[in-house]
Amino acid sequence: MKIFKHKSELQNYLKHKKTKKGLVGFVPTMGALHEGHMALIQASREENELTVCSIFVNPTQFNDAVDFEKYPRTIGADLILLERNHCDVVFIPDVDEMYQNHQSIHPDLDGLDTKLEGVFRPGHFDGVVQIVYLLLKAIQPDRLYMGLKDFQQQAIIRRMIKVLDMPVVLRSVETLREANGLAMSSRNQRLTADQRKAAGVIYKTLEKAGQNLLKGYAVQSVIDEAIADLQIPNTKLEYFKVCDPDTLDEIKSFNDRTTAVILVTIWWGDVRLIDNLLVKRN
Ligand code: AMP
């Protein structure tokens, strides 16, 4: 496994490799890696000759300085996990390396960035757009792998790629979960064992809401029941919404032809957890 800290060295290496016509898959991460990230690495390895993973805790996407500071950093363990999963290349730049001489880009995101997470984390998606753009420019992969766990994020990056006509294909990867349904997340490291166990209720609530939509219950009643189920001591529900997966607008009704995404954000103690579930009739 090759490790690079500088764009120029990484680019030299990839240029040499690309002359052999191999496709390059790219997995951007903020480290504190877990099996969810490894699902992205596996997906990339299955259809590319070379898999590049970046580890960069991007300061511009944290709207809260404390959250940035508390974000887990486990680079030694990350490298072991990547090596074990046969990642080919790891890119670990520092902030100057990524942002020097960067002119911010402002692609038309059609309002996708102002809803849901955008309301609670102002500036967050602008930071995500800048860093993914810079990483794509530096690495020029054929395919980009992102998790459906961050549903809105991958929708925004899909839109950015389209608007800027970037030569890369975005692949979305299903959310990997703990045995109790809790979506794997770097932030879970900050939960106690008891909190992790109890937080399984988030996915159970999503599943129940999904089933209720499929049974034909009114959208608002499904939401109300889920909100009631998520009134739990020492937690704070930020939102629970049923949306159109393309526009991320809230939907008022669900029928046989509808596909919906249910999105939830909840504070579990001082840890902010997000999850979602796609609902459609097969
Ligand atoms: P992060 O390091 O949290 O920025 O995540 C890096 C990538 O891994 C993003 O595309 C995430 O959506 C994806 N990811 C994070 N958690 C999971 C998970 N549990 N299952 C699948 N993908 C995930």
Coordinates of C-alpha atoms and ligand atoms in Angstrom, one line a residue:
M1 CA 0.0 0.0 0.0
K2 CA 1.4 3.4 -1.1
I3 CA 1.0 6.4 1.1
F4 CA 1.2 10.0 -0.2
K5 CA 1.0 13.3 1.5
H6 CA 1.5 15.5 -1.5
K7 CA -0.6 15.9 -4.6
S8 CA 2.3 16.0 -7.0
E9 CA 3.8 12.7 -5.8
L10 CA 0.4 11.0 -5.9
Q11 CA -0.3 12.4 -9.4
N12 CA 3.1 11.1 -10.6
Y13 CA 2.4 7.7 -9.3
L14 CA -1.1 7.6 -10.8
K15 CA 0.1 8.9 -14.2
H16 CA 2.5 6.0 -14.4
K17 CA -0.2 3.5 -13.4
K18 CA -2.8 5.0 -15.8
T19 CA -0.6 4.4 -18.8
K20 CA -1.4 0.7 -18.2
K21 CA -5.1 1.6 -18.8
G22 CA -6.3 0.5 -15.3
L23 CA -9.4 2.2 -14.0
V24 CA -9.0 4.1 -10.7
G25 CA -11.7 4.1 -8.0
F26 CA -11.6 6.7 -5.3
V27 CA -13.0 6.6 -1.7
P28 CA -12.9 10.0 0.2
T29 CA -13.0 9.7 4.0
M30 CA -12.3 11.6 7.1
G31 CA -10.6 8.7 8.8
A32 CA -11.6 6.9 12.0
L33 CA -12.3 4.1 9.6
H34 CA -14.8 1.2 10.2
E35 CA -16.4 -1.6 8.2
G36 CA -18.8 0.9 6.5
H37 CA -15.8 2.6 4.9
M38 CA -14.4 -0.8 4.0
A39 CA -17.6 -1.6 2.1
L40 CA -16.7 1.4 -0.2
I41 CA -13.1 0.1 -0.6
Q42 CA -14.5 -3.4 -1.5
A43 CA -16.9 -1.9 -4.0
S44 CA -14.1 0.0 -5.6
R45 CA -11.7 -3.0 -5.7
E46 CA -14.4 -5.1 -7.4
E47 CA -14.5 -2.9 -10.5
N48 CA -11.2 -1.0 -10.7
E49 CA -7.6 -1.9 -11.0
L50 CA -6.5 0.7 -8.4
T51 CA -8.3 1.9 -5.3
V52 CA -7.3 5.3 -3.8
C53 CA -8.6 6.2 -0.3
S54 CA -8.1 9.7 1.1
I55 CA -8.1 10.5 4.8
F56 CA -8.6 14.2 5.5
V57 CA -10.6 15.8 8.3
N58 CA -11.9 18.7 6.3
P59 CA -12.1 21.8 8.5
T60 CA -14.3 23.8 6.1
Q61 CA -17.2 21.3 6.5
F62 CA -17.4 21.7 10.2
N63 CA -19.8 24.5 11.2
D64 CA -18.9 23.7 14.8
A65 CA -15.3 24.1 16.0
V66 CA -15.9 21.8 19.0
D67 CA -17.2 19.1 16.7
F68 CA -14.1 19.5 14.5
E69 CA -11.8 19.2 17.6
K70 CA -13.7 16.2 18.9
Y71 CA -13.8 14.3 15.6
P72 CA -12.0 11.0 16.2
R73 CA -8.5 10.7 14.6
T74 CA -7.1 7.2 14.5
I75 CA -4.6 7.2 11.6
G76 CA -2.5 4.2 12.8
A77 CA -5.5 1.9 13.1
D78 CA -6.9 3.4 9.8
L79 CA -3.8 2.4 7.8
I80 CA -3.8 -1.1 9.3
L81 CA -7.5 -1.5 8.3
L82 CA -6.9 -0.2 4.8
E83 CA -3.8 -2.5 4.3
R84 CA -5.9 -5.5 5.5
N85 CA -8.6 -4.6 3.0
H86 CA -6.0 -4.3 0.1
C87 CA -6.4 -0.6 -0.6
D88 CA -3.7 0.3 -3.1
V89 CA -3.1 4.0 -2.3
V90 CA -3.8 6.3 0.7
F91 CA -3.7 10.0 0.3
I92 CA -3.2 11.9 3.6
P93 CA -2.8 15.6 2.7
D94 CA -2.6 18.5 5.2
V95 CA -4.9 21.5 5.1
D96 CA -2.4 23.7 3.1
E97 CA -1.8 21.0 0.6
M98 CA -5.4 20.8 -0.2
Y99 CA -6.5 24.5 -0.1
Q100 CA -3.5 26.5 -1.2
N101 CA -4.5 28.7 -4.2
H102 CA -8.0 27.3 -4.2
Q103 CA -10.7 29.5 -5.7
S104 CA -14.0 28.5 -4.2
I105 CA -16.4 26.9 -6.7
H106 CA -20.2 27.5 -6.5
P107 CA -22.0 25.0 -8.7
D108 CA -25.8 25.4 -8.9
L109 CA -27.0 22.7 -6.5
D110 CA -30.6 23.4 -7.2
G111 CA -31.3 24.0 -3.5
L112 CA -30.2 20.5 -2.4
D113 CA -27.8 22.0 0.0
T114 CA -30.2 24.3 1.8
K115 CA -32.6 21.6 3.1
L116 CA -32.4 19.0 5.9
E117 CA -28.8 19.1 7.1
G118 CA -28.3 22.4 5.4
V119 CA -30.7 24.0 7.8
F120 CA -28.9 22.8 10.9
R121 CA -25.3 22.9 9.6
P122 CA -24.9 26.1 7.6
G123 CA -21.8 26.1 5.4
H124 CA -21.4 22.3 5.8
F125 CA -22.2 21.3 2.2
D126 CA -20.2 24.2 0.8
G127 CA -17.2 22.7 2.6
V128 CA -18.0 19.2 1.3
V129 CA -18.3 20.5 -2.3
Q130 CA -15.0 22.3 -2.1
I131 CA -13.0 19.4 -0.8
V132 CA -14.6 16.7 -3.0
Y133 CA -14.0 18.9 -6.0
L134 CA -10.3 19.4 -5.0
L135 CA -9.8 15.7 -4.4
L136 CA -11.4 14.8 -7.7
K137 CA -9.2 17.3 -9.5
A138 CA -6.1 15.9 -7.8
I139 CA -6.8 12.2 -8.3
Q140 CA -8.9 12.2 -11.5
P141 CA -10.5 8.9 -10.7
D142 CA -12.8 7.0 -13.1
R143 CA -15.2 6.2 -10.3
L144 CA -16.1 7.8 -7.0
Y145 CA -17.6 5.8 -4.1
M146 CA -19.9 7.4 -1.5
G147 CA -22.1 5.9 1.2
L148 CA -25.9 6.2 1.1
K149 CA -25.6 6.8 4.9
D150 CA -24.9 10.4 4.0
F151 CA -27.8 10.5 1.6
Q152 CA -27.9 14.3 1.1
Q153 CA -24.2 14.5 0.7
Q154 CA -24.1 12.0 -2.2
A155 CA -27.1 13.7 -3.8
I156 CA -25.2 17.0 -3.7
I157 CA -22.0 15.5 -5.1
R158 CA -24.0 13.8 -7.9
R159 CA -25.4 17.1 -8.8
M160 CA -22.0 18.8 -8.6
I161 CA -20.5 16.2 -11.0
K162 CA -23.4 16.7 -13.4
V163 CA -23.4 20.5 -13.3
L164 CA -19.6 20.8 -13.7
D165 CA -19.6 17.9 -16.2
M166 CA -16.8 16.1 -14.4
P167 CA -15.5 12.9 -16.0
V168 CA -16.2 10.6 -13.1
V169 CA -19.0 8.1 -12.3
L170 CA -20.5 8.2 -8.8
R171 CA -21.4 4.9 -7.2
S172 CA -23.6 4.8 -4.1
V173 CA -23.0 2.1 -1.6
E174 CA -25.5 0.7 0.9
T175 CA -25.2 1.6 4.6
L176 CA -23.4 -0.9 6.8
R177 CA -24.9 -1.4 10.2
E178 CA -24.1 -2.9 13.6
A179 CA -26.0 -6.0 14.5
N180 CA -28.7 -3.9 16.3
G181 CA -29.2 -1.8 13.1
L182 CA -27.2 1.3 14.2
A183 CA -25.5 2.8 11.1
M184 CA -21.8 2.5 11.4
S185 CA -20.2 5.9 11.9
S186 CA -16.9 7.3 13.0
R187 CA -18.9 9.3 15.5
N188 CA -20.1 6.0 17.2
Q189 CA -16.7 5.8 18.8
R190 CA -17.8 8.6 21.0
L191 CA -20.8 6.7 22.3
T192 CA -20.6 4.5 25.5
A193 CA -21.4 0.8 25.0
D194 CA -24.9 1.4 26.5
Q195 CA -25.6 4.3 24.2
R196 CA -24.6 2.3 21.2
K197 CA -26.9 -0.5 22.2
A198 CA -29.8 1.9 22.9
A199 CA -29.2 3.8 19.6
G200 CA -30.4 0.7 17.7
V201 CA -33.9 2.2 18.1
I202 CA -33.1 4.8 15.4
Y203 CA -33.0 2.2 12.6
K204 CA -35.9 0.3 14.1
T205 CA -38.0 3.5 14.0
L206 CA -37.0 4.1 10.4
E207 CA -38.0 0.5 9.5
K208 CA -41.3 0.8 11.2
A209 CA -42.0 4.1 9.5
G210 CA -41.1 2.5 6.1
Q211 CA -43.5 -0.3 6.7
N212 CA -46.2 2.0 7.8
L213 CA -45.8 4.0 4.6
L214 CA -46.0 0.8 2.6
K215 CA -49.2 -0.1 4.5
G216 CA -50.7 3.1 3.2
Y217 CA -50.8 5.1 6.4
A218 CA -50.9 8.9 6.0
V219 CA -47.4 10.4 5.8
Q220 CA -48.0 12.8 8.7
S221 CA -49.3 10.1 11.0
V222 CA -46.2 8.0 10.2
I223 CA -44.0 10.9 11.1
D224 CA -45.9 11.7 14.3
E225 CA -45.6 8.1 15.5
A226 CA -41.9 8.0 14.8
I227 CA -41.3 11.3 16.5
A228 CA -43.1 10.0 19.6
D229 CA -41.0 6.8 19.6
L230 CA -37.8 8.9 19.5
Q231 CA -38.6 10.9 22.6
I232 CA -35.9 9.3 24.7
P233 CA -34.1 10.7 27.8
N234 CA -30.7 12.3 27.1
T235 CA -31.4 12.5 23.3
K236 CA -32.7 15.3 21.2
L237 CA -34.4 14.7 17.9
E238 CA -33.4 17.3 15.3
Y239 CA -35.6 16.1 12.4
F240 CA -37.5 13.1 11.1
K241 CA -38.7 13.7 7.5
V242 CA -40.1 11.9 4.6
C243 CA -38.7 13.3 1.4
D244 CA -38.5 12.8 -2.4
P245 CA -35.1 11.2 -2.9
D246 CA -34.3 13.4 -6.0
T247 CA -35.3 16.8 -4.8
L248 CA -35.2 16.2 -1.0
D249 CA -38.5 18.1 -0.7
E250 CA -40.8 16.8 1.9
I251 CA -43.6 14.6 0.5
K252 CA -47.2 14.7 1.8
S253 CA -48.4 11.5 0.3
F254 CA -47.0 8.1 -0.5
N255 CA -48.4 5.6 -3.0
D256 CA -47.4 2.6 -5.2
R257 CA -45.5 4.7 -7.6
T258 CA -43.6 6.8 -5.0
T259 CA -40.1 6.3 -3.8
A260 CA -39.4 8.1 -0.6
V261 CA -36.4 8.6 1.6
I262 CA -36.9 8.9 5.4
L263 CA -34.2 10.9 7.0
V264 CA -33.5 11.3 10.7
T265 CA -31.0 13.3 12.8
I266 CA -30.8 12.9 16.5
W267 CA -28.4 14.0 19.2
W268 CA -27.4 11.0 21.4
G269 CA -26.0 12.8 24.3
D270 CA -23.5 15.1 22.6
V271 CA -23.0 13.0 19.6
R272 CA -25.0 13.9 16.5
L273 CA -26.2 10.8 14.6
I274 CA -27.8 10.7 11.1
D275 CA -29.5 7.8 9.3
N276 CA -32.0 7.2 6.5
L277 CA -34.0 4.6 4.7
L278 CA -35.2 4.4 1.1
V279 CA -38.8 3.2 0.8
K280 CA -40.3 1.8 -2.4
R281 CA -42.6 -0.9 -3.5
N282 CA -40.7 -3.7 -5.4
Ligands
AMP1 P1 -16.8 10.0 6.4 O1 -15.4 9.4 6.8 O2 -17.7 9.9 7.6 O3 -16.7 11.3 5.8 O4 -17.4 9.0 5.4 C1 -16.7 8.7 4.2 C2 -17.6 7.9 3.3 O5 -17.9 6.7 3.9 C3 -18.8 8.6 2.9 O6 -19.1 8.4 1.5 C4 -19.8 8.0 3.8 O7 -21.2 8.0 3.3 C5 -19.3 6.5 3.8 N1 -19.8 5.8 5.0 C6 -19.8 6.3 6.3 N2 -20.4 5.4 7.1 C7 -20.9 4.4 6.3 C8 -21.6 3.2 6.5 N3 -22.0 2.8 7.7 N4 -21.9 2.4 5.5 C9 -21.5 2.7 4.2 N5 -20.8 3.9 3.9 C10 -20.5 4.7 5.0

